[in-house]
Structures are given as C-alpha cells and as structure tokens.
Amino acid sequence: MVSNIPFYSFKEVNWRRRVPLWVILASVLGIAVVASRPSLVLFALFMSYALSGYVMWAGKGACARYFPKSDLFCYSPSYASGHAS
C-alpha cells in the first residue's frame, strides 16, 4: 500500500555505532515491559506507530500554515532527503 503520509522509516539510524549505557538499560526495561503483557504492550506500540504518521502529517500542515516561508520551524527529515510531499 502506498501513502503520502510520512511515517518514520528508521533508515537514518546508525545501527553500527557505539551506544551509551542508558540505551542498553532502557532496552532491557523495554523488553521487560513487553514480556509482562505482550499482547497489550505490542498492540499499544503498533497503534502508536500507526498514529505517528498522521500526527507528523498534521503537524507539518499546521507548521506550514503558521510559518509559511520558514524552514527553520518546519524542518523534518523528509524535507532533507527530498521526499517532501
């Protein structure tokens, strides 16, 4: 399915760099939370990701409405990569 709504694609994440200790601890805590109630937590994560695209899209529209000629306030990674819709 193709959509004009911008969803975060995780392509900008550098998976090979060193990570701080707090990221590792947060990951372990996240796994523990998922293990406690897997169906509920995974459903909440998937729904939040599904809604995040619409929130970013609405935010970009509102930003363009209030700051029509400003890239400073309306910057997003999709503008930088040339995939602006």
Coordinates of C-alpha atoms in Angstrom, one line a residue:
M1 CA 0.0 0.0 0.0
V2 CA 1.3 3.4 -0.9
S3 CA 0.6 6.5 1.2
N4 CA 1.5 10.2 1.0
I5 CA 1.5 10.3 4.8
P6 CA 5.1 10.4 6.1
F7 CA 5.9 7.5 8.5
Y8 CA 9.3 7.2 10.2
S9 CA 11.3 4.6 8.4
F10 CA 14.3 4.1 10.7
K11 CA 16.7 4.4 7.8
E12 CA 18.6 7.3 9.5
V13 CA 19.5 5.1 12.5
N14 CA 23.2 4.0 12.5
W15 CA 23.0 0.5 14.0
R16 CA 26.8 0.0 14.0
R17 CA 27.9 2.8 16.3
R18 CA 28.5 2.5 20.0
V19 CA 25.6 3.1 22.3
P20 CA 25.5 4.7 25.7
L21 CA 24.8 2.6 28.8
W22 CA 21.4 4.2 29.3
V23 CA 20.2 3.0 25.9
I24 CA 21.1 -0.6 26.8
L25 CA 19.3 -0.2 30.2
A26 CA 16.3 1.3 28.5
S27 CA 16.2 -1.6 26.0
V28 CA 16.3 -4.2 28.8
L29 CA 13.5 -2.3 30.6
G30 CA 11.5 -2.2 27.4
I31 CA 11.9 -5.9 26.9
A32 CA 10.7 -6.5 30.5
V33 CA 7.6 -4.3 29.9
V34 CA 6.8 -6.3 26.7
A35 CA 7.3 -9.6 28.5
S36 CA 4.9 -8.6 31.3
R37 CA 1.9 -8.1 29.0
P38 CA 2.9 -8.9 25.4
S39 CA -0.4 -8.6 23.6
L40 CA -1.3 -5.3 25.3
V41 CA 2.1 -3.6 25.0
L42 CA 2.7 -4.7 21.4
F43 CA -0.8 -3.5 20.4
A44 CA -0.1 -0.2 22.0
L45 CA 3.3 0.1 20.3
F46 CA 1.8 -0.7 16.8
M47 CA -1.1 1.7 17.3
S48 CA 1.2 4.5 18.4
Y49 CA 3.4 3.9 15.3
A50 CA 0.3 3.8 13.1
L51 CA -0.9 7.1 14.5
S52 CA 2.5 8.8 14.5
G53 CA 2.4 9.3 10.7
Y54 CA -0.9 11.1 10.9
V55 CA 0.4 13.2 13.8
M56 CA 3.5 14.2 11.9
W57 CA 1.4 14.9 8.8
A58 CA -1.0 17.2 10.8
G59 CA 2.0 18.9 12.5
K60 CA 3.7 19.6 9.2
G61 CA 0.4 21.0 7.8
A62 CA -0.1 23.2 10.9
C63 CA 3.5 24.3 10.8
A64 CA 3.2 25.3 7.1
R65 CA 0.0 27.2 7.9
Y66 CA 1.5 29.2 10.7
F67 CA 5.1 29.6 9.3
P68 CA 4.5 29.6 5.5
K69 CA 8.1 30.7 4.5
S70 CA 10.1 29.3 7.3
D71 CA 12.2 26.1 7.0
L72 CA 13.6 26.8 10.5
F73 CA 10.4 25.9 12.3
C74 CA 9.0 23.3 9.8
Y75 CA 12.1 21.2 9.4
S76 CA 11.7 17.4 9.1
P77 CA 13.9 14.6 7.8
S78 CA 11.6 14.1 4.8
Y79 CA 12.5 17.6 3.6
A80 CA 16.2 16.9 3.9
S81 CA 16.0 13.6 1.9
G82 CA 13.9 15.2 -0.9
H83 CA 10.8 13.2 -0.2
A84 CA 8.6 16.1 0.7
S85 CA 5.0 15.6 -0.3

